[in-house]
Amino acid sequence: MEKFLREWRQDALNKAQYDSAIFVGDKLLALTNDDKDAFWLAQVHFATGNYTRAQTFLSKQDLVTRNTSCRYLAAHCLIKQSRYDEALGLLGDRNPVHLIANASNKRKVQHTGLQSRHAALAKGGRMARDEAAEEESANRKYEAAMCYLRGICYAKQNAFDRAKECYKDAVKIDVQCFEAFQQLMSNSLLSPDEEWQFLETLDFDAVSVPGDVSASQEAADFTKMLIRLIIDTLPPR
């Protein structure tokens, strides 16, 4: 039943049938009491532009303190309401820079995991390992997204140097965090030389297609090409 309701909720959300998505999502959450289902219900409220309701819902459920994605969404709701100080208080003022150091090992771990697939199957541990890897990847992306939101808050406070560092950390943690990269480029927060130097620090090998090393490399190369294209097409300064 849970799978059926999740698919129904997602189908309604994809069609922008928000009343249906809220109705089904509410019934699903009553059945599962699952943080992910709570997040998606709040996400529907966010999609309707009802940021106050989404943020209040997340706070009442105590999801913000225990779930990374919910903390991100709650902070995003506050930013949409121009409550930047509150959003920054929720996000904290420190970026998880330890994730930058760990990112370079990600492809190696994935490759090792693929090589040991048969051993994992023999031990019955493949599914648990894959789920843990997916959860870690999702958390990393939300941590990067929260760096981006910190940057937005600092920019609104005219603390542009701090905003720049937040945007840079966001892209270093998750090279697919395009919003942060776009803020760096569109607001000319980096000099032309700094842009190319920054490009060299990015871990494109962290881009992955689950279960396919060859496709992961292709995706990494394509992502790097897109980033280079953006820099190449910037107007002269």
PDB file of C-alpha atoms in Angstrom:
ATOM      1  CA  MET A   1       0.000   0.000   0.000  1.00  0.00           C
ATOM      2  CA  GLU A   2       2.831   2.421   0.855  1.00  0.00           C
ATOM      3  CA  LYS A   3       4.415   1.961  -2.580  1.00  0.00           C
ATOM      4  CA  PHE A   4       1.074   2.563  -4.272  1.00  0.00           C
ATOM      5  CA  LEU A   5       0.457   5.756  -2.296  1.00  0.00           C
ATOM      6  CA  ARG A   6       3.975   7.080  -2.922  1.00  0.00           C
ATOM      7  CA  GLU A   7       3.570   6.585  -6.648  1.00  0.00           C
ATOM      8  CA  TRP A   8       0.150   8.266  -6.539  1.00  0.00           C
ATOM      9  CA  ARG A   9       1.533  11.223  -4.594  1.00  0.00           C
ATOM     10  CA  GLN A  10       4.481  11.601  -6.962  1.00  0.00           C
ATOM     11  CA  ASP A  11       2.268  11.351 -10.030  1.00  0.00           C
ATOM     12  CA  ALA A  12       0.013  14.093  -8.658  1.00  0.00           C
ATOM     13  CA  LEU A  13       3.028  16.261  -7.841  1.00  0.00           C
ATOM     14  CA  ASN A  14       4.478  15.753 -11.320  1.00  0.00           C
ATOM     15  CA  LYS A  15       1.170  16.910 -12.797  1.00  0.00           C
ATOM     16  CA  ALA A  16       1.029  19.939 -10.459  1.00  0.00           C
ATOM     17  CA  GLN A  17      -2.154  18.502  -8.939  1.00  0.00           C
ATOM     18  CA  TYR A  18      -1.154  19.741  -5.521  1.00  0.00           C
ATOM     19  CA  ASP A  19      -4.432  19.200  -3.687  1.00  0.00           C
ATOM     20  CA  SER A  20      -4.322  15.528  -4.642  1.00  0.00           C
ATOM     21  CA  ALA A  21      -0.654  15.263  -3.693  1.00  0.00           C
ATOM     22  CA  ILE A  22      -1.333  16.808  -0.274  1.00  0.00           C
ATOM     23  CA  PHE A  23      -4.367  14.598   0.339  1.00  0.00           C
ATOM     24  CA  VAL A  24      -2.551  11.379  -0.583  1.00  0.00           C
ATOM     25  CA  GLY A  25       0.685  12.465   1.085  1.00  0.00           C
ATOM     26  CA  ASP A  26      -1.118  13.161   4.342  1.00  0.00           C
ATOM     27  CA  LYS A  27      -2.733   9.708   4.345  1.00  0.00           C
ATOM     28  CA  LEU A  28       0.599   8.091   3.488  1.00  0.00           C
ATOM     29  CA  LEU A  29       2.384   9.849   6.341  1.00  0.00           C
ATOM     30  CA  ALA A  30      -0.308   8.715   8.766  1.00  0.00           C
ATOM     31  CA  LEU A  31       0.433   5.133   7.723  1.00  0.00           C
ATOM     32  CA  THR A  32       4.229   5.244   7.704  1.00  0.00           C
ATOM     33  CA  ASN A  33       5.337   8.090   9.996  1.00  0.00           C
ATOM     34  CA  ASP A  34       8.444   8.075   7.796  1.00  0.00           C
ATOM     35  CA  ASP A  35      10.740  11.120   7.613  1.00  0.00           C
ATOM     36  CA  LYS A  36      10.997  10.834   3.833  1.00  0.00           C
ATOM     37  CA  ASP A  37       7.231  10.881   3.445  1.00  0.00           C
ATOM     38  CA  ALA A  38       7.061  13.900   5.757  1.00  0.00           C
ATOM     39  CA  PHE A  39       9.697  15.641   3.655  1.00  0.00           C
ATOM     40  CA  TRP A  40       7.752  15.046   0.456  1.00  0.00           C
ATOM     41  CA  LEU A  41       4.530  16.312   1.986  1.00  0.00           C
ATOM     42  CA  ALA A  42       6.331  19.493   3.032  1.00  0.00           C
ATOM     43  CA  GLN A  43       7.832  19.640  -0.456  1.00  0.00           C
ATOM     44  CA  VAL A  44       4.343  19.734  -1.955  1.00  0.00           C
ATOM     45  CA  HIS A  45       3.414  22.667   0.297  1.00  0.00           C
ATOM     46  CA  PHE A  46       6.650  24.363  -0.794  1.00  0.00           C
ATOM     47  CA  ALA A  47       5.781  23.796  -4.453  1.00  0.00           C
ATOM     48  CA  THR A  48       2.451  25.571  -3.950  1.00  0.00           C
ATOM     49  CA  GLY A  49       4.273  28.610  -2.554  1.00  0.00           C
ATOM     50  CA  ASN A  50       2.895  28.001   0.932  1.00  0.00           C
ATOM     51  CA  TYR A  51       6.287  28.391   2.599  1.00  0.00           C
ATOM     52  CA  THR A  52       4.883  29.226   6.019  1.00  0.00           C
ATOM     53  CA  ARG A  53       2.817  26.055   6.152  1.00  0.00           C
ATOM     54  CA  ALA A  54       5.705  23.899   4.932  1.00  0.00           C
ATOM     55  CA  GLN A  55       8.120  25.393   7.454  1.00  0.00           C
ATOM     56  CA  THR A  56       5.640  25.085  10.323  1.00  0.00           C
ATOM     57  CA  PHE A  57       4.908  21.476   9.394  1.00  0.00           C
ATOM     58  CA  LEU A  58       8.601  20.573   9.442  1.00  0.00           C
ATOM     59  CA  SER A  59       9.126  22.295  12.790  1.00  0.00           C
ATOM     60  CA  LYS A  60       6.127  20.657  14.451  1.00  0.00           C
ATOM     61  CA  GLN A  61       7.236  17.212  13.368  1.00  0.00           C
ATOM     62  CA  ASP A  62      10.718  17.842  14.838  1.00  0.00           C
ATOM     63  CA  LEU A  63      12.124  16.830  11.476  1.00  0.00           C
ATOM     64  CA  VAL A  64      14.582  19.702  11.270  1.00  0.00           C
ATOM     65  CA  THR A  65      16.819  18.410  14.040  1.00  0.00           C
ATOM     66  CA  ARG A  66      17.104  14.832  12.826  1.00  0.00           C
ATOM     67  CA  ASN A  67      16.871  14.950   9.033  1.00  0.00           C
ATOM     68  CA  THR A  68      19.268  16.768   6.693  1.00  0.00           C
ATOM     69  CA  SER A  69      16.842  17.143   3.802  1.00  0.00           C
ATOM     70  CA  CYS A  70      14.149  18.521   6.102  1.00  0.00           C
ATOM     71  CA  ARG A  71      16.560  21.031   7.630  1.00  0.00           C
ATOM     72  CA  TYR A  72      17.470  22.191   4.137  1.00  0.00           C
ATOM     73  CA  LEU A  73      13.829  22.578   3.138  1.00  0.00           C
ATOM     74  CA  ALA A  74      12.909  24.408   6.351  1.00  0.00           C
ATOM     75  CA  ALA A  75      15.766  26.869   5.824  1.00  0.00           C
ATOM     76  CA  HIS A  76      14.719  27.332   2.204  1.00  0.00           C
ATOM     77  CA  CYS A  77      11.198  28.145   3.397  1.00  0.00           C
ATOM     78  CA  LEU A  78      12.579  30.826   5.724  1.00  0.00           C
ATOM     79  CA  ILE A  79      14.643  32.327   2.910  1.00  0.00           C
ATOM     80  CA  LYS A  80      11.577  32.453   0.675  1.00  0.00           C
ATOM     81  CA  GLN A  81       9.933  34.479   3.448  1.00  0.00           C
ATOM     82  CA  SER A  82      12.991  36.800   3.608  1.00  0.00           C
ATOM     83  CA  ARG A  83      13.742  35.599   7.150  1.00  0.00           C
ATOM     84  CA  TYR A  84      17.472  35.367   6.508  1.00  0.00           C
ATOM     85  CA  ASP A  85      18.724  35.615  10.086  1.00  0.00           C
ATOM     86  CA  GLU A  86      16.422  32.789  11.162  1.00  0.00           C
ATOM     87  CA  ALA A  87      17.476  30.700   8.192  1.00  0.00           C
ATOM     88  CA  LEU A  88      21.140  31.197   9.038  1.00  0.00           C
ATOM     89  CA  GLY A  89      20.442  30.296  12.644  1.00  0.00           C
ATOM     90  CA  LEU A  90      18.872  27.053  11.475  1.00  0.00           C
ATOM     91  CA  LEU A  91      21.657  26.263   9.024  1.00  0.00           C
ATOM     92  CA  GLY A  92      24.510  27.199  11.325  1.00  0.00           C
ATOM     93  CA  ASP A  93      27.441  29.329  10.223  1.00  0.00           C
ATOM     94  CA  ARG A  94      29.950  26.574   9.460  1.00  0.00           C
ATOM     95  CA  ASN A  95      30.264  24.640   6.238  1.00  0.00           C
ATOM     96  CA  PRO A  96      30.996  20.883   6.460  1.00  0.00           C
ATOM     97  CA  VAL A  97      34.417  21.241   4.833  1.00  0.00           C
ATOM     98  CA  HIS A  98      35.374  17.719   5.931  1.00  0.00           C
ATOM     99  CA  LEU A  99      33.149  16.480   3.108  1.00  0.00           C
ATOM    100  CA  ILE A 100      35.425  18.166   0.578  1.00  0.00           C
ATOM    101  CA  ALA A 101      38.384  16.038   1.649  1.00  0.00           C
ATOM    102  CA  ASN A 102      36.278  12.886   1.563  1.00  0.00           C
ATOM    103  CA  ALA A 103      34.784  13.531  -1.858  1.00  0.00           C
ATOM    104  CA  SER A 104      37.934  12.557  -3.774  1.00  0.00           C
ATOM    105  CA  ASN A 105      37.727   9.022  -2.415  1.00  0.00           C
ATOM    106  CA  LYS A 106      34.178   8.475  -3.590  1.00  0.00           C
ATOM    107  CA  ARG A 107      34.862   7.020  -7.050  1.00  0.00           C
ATOM    108  CA  LYS A 108      37.524   4.716  -5.603  1.00  0.00           C
ATOM    109  CA  VAL A 109      35.045   3.388  -3.065  1.00  0.00           C
ATOM    110  CA  GLN A 110      32.416   2.909  -5.764  1.00  0.00           C
ATOM    111  CA  HIS A 111      34.858   1.030  -7.995  1.00  0.00           C
ATOM    112  CA  THR A 112      35.962  -1.186  -5.133  1.00  0.00           C
ATOM    113  CA  GLY A 113      32.330  -1.828  -4.320  1.00  0.00           C
ATOM    114  CA  LEU A 114      31.637  -3.003  -7.853  1.00  0.00           C
ATOM    115  CA  GLN A 115      34.621  -5.335  -7.810  1.00  0.00           C
ATOM    116  CA  SER A 116      33.442  -6.907  -4.583  1.00  0.00           C
ATOM    117  CA  ARG A 117      29.827  -7.287  -5.708  1.00  0.00           C
ATOM    118  CA  HIS A 118      29.907 -11.072  -5.827  1.00  0.00           C
ATOM    119  CA  ALA A 119      31.444 -11.267  -2.375  1.00  0.00           C
ATOM    120  CA  ALA A 120      28.770  -8.951  -1.054  1.00  0.00           C
ATOM    121  CA  LEU A 121      26.064 -11.066  -2.640  1.00  0.00           C
ATOM    122  CA  ALA A 122      27.497 -14.137  -0.956  1.00  0.00           C
ATOM    123  CA  LYS A 123      27.283 -12.354   2.363  1.00  0.00           C
ATOM    124  CA  GLY A 124      23.850 -10.966   1.639  1.00  0.00           C
ATOM    125  CA  GLY A 125      25.119  -7.453   2.260  1.00  0.00           C
ATOM    126  CA  ARG A 126      24.840  -5.804  -1.142  1.00  0.00           C
ATOM    127  CA  MET A 127      21.421  -4.247  -0.642  1.00  0.00           C
ATOM    128  CA  ALA A 128      22.300  -2.765   2.732  1.00  0.00           C
ATOM    129  CA  ARG A 129      25.559  -1.373   1.360  1.00  0.00           C
ATOM    130  CA  ASP A 130      23.858   0.169  -1.663  1.00  0.00           C
ATOM    131  CA  GLU A 131      21.196   1.784   0.504  1.00  0.00           C
ATOM    132  CA  ALA A 132      23.838   3.211   2.826  1.00  0.00           C
ATOM    133  CA  ALA A 133      25.787   4.595  -0.144  1.00  0.00           C
ATOM    134  CA  GLU A 134      22.657   6.205  -1.592  1.00  0.00           C
ATOM    135  CA  GLU A 135      21.800   7.785   1.747  1.00  0.00           C
ATOM    136  CA  GLU A 136      25.342   9.118   2.136  1.00  0.00           C
ATOM    137  CA  SER A 137      25.232  10.582  -1.374  1.00  0.00           C
ATOM    138  CA  ALA A 138      21.870  12.238  -0.727  1.00  0.00           C
ATOM    139  CA  ASN A 139      23.080  13.712   2.564  1.00  0.00           C
ATOM    140  CA  ARG A 140      26.188  15.064   0.845  1.00  0.00           C
ATOM    141  CA  LYS A 141      24.057  16.817  -1.757  1.00  0.00           C
ATOM    142  CA  TYR A 142      21.821  18.362   0.893  1.00  0.00           C
ATOM    143  CA  GLU A 143      24.858  19.505   2.876  1.00  0.00           C
ATOM    144  CA  ALA A 144      26.158  21.183  -0.289  1.00  0.00           C
ATOM    145  CA  ALA A 145      22.753  22.736  -0.888  1.00  0.00           C
ATOM    146  CA  MET A 146      22.782  24.125   2.649  1.00  0.00           C
ATOM    147  CA  CYS A 147      26.163  25.726   1.931  1.00  0.00           C
ATOM    148  CA  TYR A 148      24.461  27.404  -1.013  1.00  0.00           C
ATOM    149  CA  LEU A 149      21.644  28.648   1.232  1.00  0.00           C
ATOM    150  CA  ARG A 150      24.194  30.022   3.712  1.00  0.00           C
ATOM    151  CA  GLY A 151      25.705  31.921   0.817  1.00  0.00           C
ATOM    152  CA  ILE A 152      22.314  33.385  -0.058  1.00  0.00           C
ATOM    153  CA  CYS A 153      21.825  34.517   3.542  1.00  0.00           C
ATOM    154  CA  TYR A 154      25.262  36.127   3.730  1.00  0.00           C
ATOM    155  CA  ALA A 155      24.740  37.846   0.386  1.00  0.00           C
ATOM    156  CA  LYS A 156      21.481  39.329   1.672  1.00  0.00           C
ATOM    157  CA  GLN A 157      23.473  40.640   4.647  1.00  0.00           C
ATOM    158  CA  ASN A 158      26.042  42.135   2.233  1.00  0.00           C
ATOM    159  CA  ALA A 159      28.713  39.773   3.576  1.00  0.00           C
ATOM    160  CA  PHE A 160      29.851  38.885   0.078  1.00  0.00           C
ATOM    161  CA  ASP A 161      33.217  37.382   1.027  1.00  0.00           C
ATOM    162  CA  ARG A 162      31.499  34.883   3.308  1.00  0.00           C
ATOM    163  CA  ALA A 163      28.867  34.241   0.653  1.00  0.00           C
ATOM    164  CA  LYS A 164      31.595  33.492  -1.888  1.00  0.00           C
ATOM    165  CA  GLU A 165      33.239  30.928   0.384  1.00  0.00           C
ATOM    166  CA  CYS A 166      29.889  29.231   0.981  1.00  0.00           C
ATOM    167  CA  TYR A 167      29.196  28.995  -2.737  1.00  0.00           C
ATOM    168  CA  LYS A 168      32.679  27.622  -3.373  1.00  0.00           C
ATOM    169  CA  ASP A 169      32.337  25.004  -0.637  1.00  0.00           C
ATOM    170  CA  ALA A 170      28.941  23.986  -2.013  1.00  0.00           C
ATOM    171  CA  VAL A 171      30.402  23.225  -5.441  1.00  0.00           C
ATOM    172  CA  LYS A 172      33.464  21.524  -3.961  1.00  0.00           C
ATOM    173  CA  ILE A 173      31.217  19.201  -1.961  1.00  0.00           C
ATOM    174  CA  ASP A 174      28.803  18.602  -4.839  1.00  0.00           C
ATOM    175  CA  VAL A 175      30.001  19.677  -8.261  1.00  0.00           C
ATOM    176  CA  GLN A 176      26.406  19.366  -9.479  1.00  0.00           C
ATOM    177  CA  CYS A 177      25.253  22.175  -7.166  1.00  0.00           C
ATOM    178  CA  PHE A 178      24.778  24.452 -10.152  1.00  0.00           C
ATOM    179  CA  GLU A 179      22.920  27.180  -8.258  1.00  0.00           C
ATOM    180  CA  ALA A 180      26.000  27.889  -6.154  1.00  0.00           C
ATOM    181  CA  PHE A 181      28.265  27.900  -9.202  1.00  0.00           C
ATOM    182  CA  GLN A 182      25.854  30.221 -10.985  1.00  0.00           C
ATOM    183  CA  GLN A 183      25.972  32.664  -8.070  1.00  0.00           C
ATOM    184  CA  LEU A 184      29.756  32.759  -8.298  1.00  0.00           C
ATOM    185  CA  MET A 185      29.690  33.406 -12.026  1.00  0.00           C
ATOM    186  CA  SER A 186      26.683  35.711 -12.401  1.00  0.00           C
ATOM    187  CA  ASN A 187      27.811  37.978  -9.562  1.00  0.00           C
ATOM    188  CA  SER A 188      31.464  38.012 -10.690  1.00  0.00           C
ATOM    189  CA  LEU A 189      32.658  36.871  -7.279  1.00  0.00           C
ATOM    190  CA  LEU A 190      35.777  35.339  -8.842  1.00  0.00           C
ATOM    191  CA  SER A 191      38.347  36.945 -11.092  1.00  0.00           C
ATOM    192  CA  PRO A 192      38.996  35.253 -14.467  1.00  0.00           C
ATOM    193  CA  ASP A 193      42.157  33.619 -13.108  1.00  0.00           C
ATOM    194  CA  GLU A 194      40.346  32.495  -9.960  1.00  0.00           C
ATOM    195  CA  GLU A 195      37.609  30.901 -12.058  1.00  0.00           C
ATOM    196  CA  TRP A 196      40.034  28.566 -13.814  1.00  0.00           C
ATOM    197  CA  GLN A 197      41.929  27.860 -10.606  1.00  0.00           C
ATOM    198  CA  PHE A 198      38.652  27.014  -8.912  1.00  0.00           C
ATOM    199  CA  LEU A 199      37.739  24.670 -11.755  1.00  0.00           C
ATOM    200  CA  GLU A 200      40.896  22.652 -11.083  1.00  0.00           C
ATOM    201  CA  THR A 201      39.874  22.101  -7.448  1.00  0.00           C
ATOM    202  CA  LEU A 202      36.534  20.503  -8.315  1.00  0.00           C
ATOM    203  CA  ASP A 203      36.077  16.768  -7.916  1.00  0.00           C
ATOM    204  CA  PHE A 204      34.306  15.768 -11.112  1.00  0.00           C
ATOM    205  CA  ASP A 205      35.132  12.118 -10.426  1.00  0.00           C
ATOM    206  CA  ALA A 206      32.558  12.257  -7.627  1.00  0.00           C
ATOM    207  CA  VAL A 207      29.837  12.419 -10.302  1.00  0.00           C
ATOM    208  CA  SER A 208      28.428   8.933 -10.564  1.00  0.00           C
ATOM    209  CA  VAL A 209      25.827   6.735 -12.180  1.00  0.00           C
ATOM    210  CA  PRO A 210      25.000   4.020  -9.631  1.00  0.00           C
ATOM    211  CA  GLY A 211      26.271   0.611 -10.661  1.00  0.00           C
ATOM    212  CA  ASP A 212      27.967   1.750 -13.883  1.00  0.00           C
ATOM    213  CA  VAL A 213      31.600   2.887 -13.764  1.00  0.00           C
ATOM    214  CA  SER A 214      31.777   3.596 -17.507  1.00  0.00           C
ATOM    215  CA  ALA A 215      28.656   5.752 -17.464  1.00  0.00           C
ATOM    216  CA  SER A 216      29.964   7.499 -14.351  1.00  0.00           C
ATOM    217  CA  GLN A 217      33.116   8.560 -16.170  1.00  0.00           C
ATOM    218  CA  GLU A 218      31.069   9.799 -19.115  1.00  0.00           C
ATOM    219  CA  ALA A 219      28.810  11.772 -16.775  1.00  0.00           C
ATOM    220  CA  ALA A 220      31.838  13.257 -15.004  1.00  0.00           C
ATOM    221  CA  ASP A 221      33.412  14.347 -18.298  1.00  0.00           C
ATOM    222  CA  PHE A 222      30.134  15.826 -19.514  1.00  0.00           C
ATOM    223  CA  THR A 223      29.645  17.761 -16.267  1.00  0.00           C
ATOM    224  CA  LYS A 224      33.154  19.192 -16.532  1.00  0.00           C
ATOM    225  CA  MET A 225      32.494  20.185 -20.136  1.00  0.00           C
ATOM    226  CA  LEU A 226      29.329  22.048 -19.099  1.00  0.00           C
ATOM    227  CA  ILE A 227      31.163  23.942 -16.356  1.00  0.00           C
ATOM    228  CA  ARG A 228      33.997  24.878 -18.723  1.00  0.00           C
ATOM    229  CA  LEU A 229      31.452  26.029 -21.295  1.00  0.00           C
ATOM    230  CA  ILE A 230      29.858  28.381 -18.773  1.00  0.00           C
ATOM    231  CA  ILE A 231      33.230  29.928 -17.941  1.00  0.00           C
ATOM    232  CA  ASP A 232      34.189  30.181 -21.615  1.00  0.00           C
ATOM    233  CA  THR A 233      30.994  32.048 -22.494  1.00  0.00           C
ATOM    234  CA  LEU A 234      31.205  34.636 -19.721  1.00  0.00           C
ATOM    235  CA  PRO A 235      31.341  38.207 -21.051  1.00  0.00           C
ATOM    236  CA  PRO A 236      34.746  39.941 -20.955  1.00  0.00           C
ATOM    237  CA  ARG A 237      35.543  41.751 -17.717  1.00  0.00           C
TER     238      ARG A 237
END
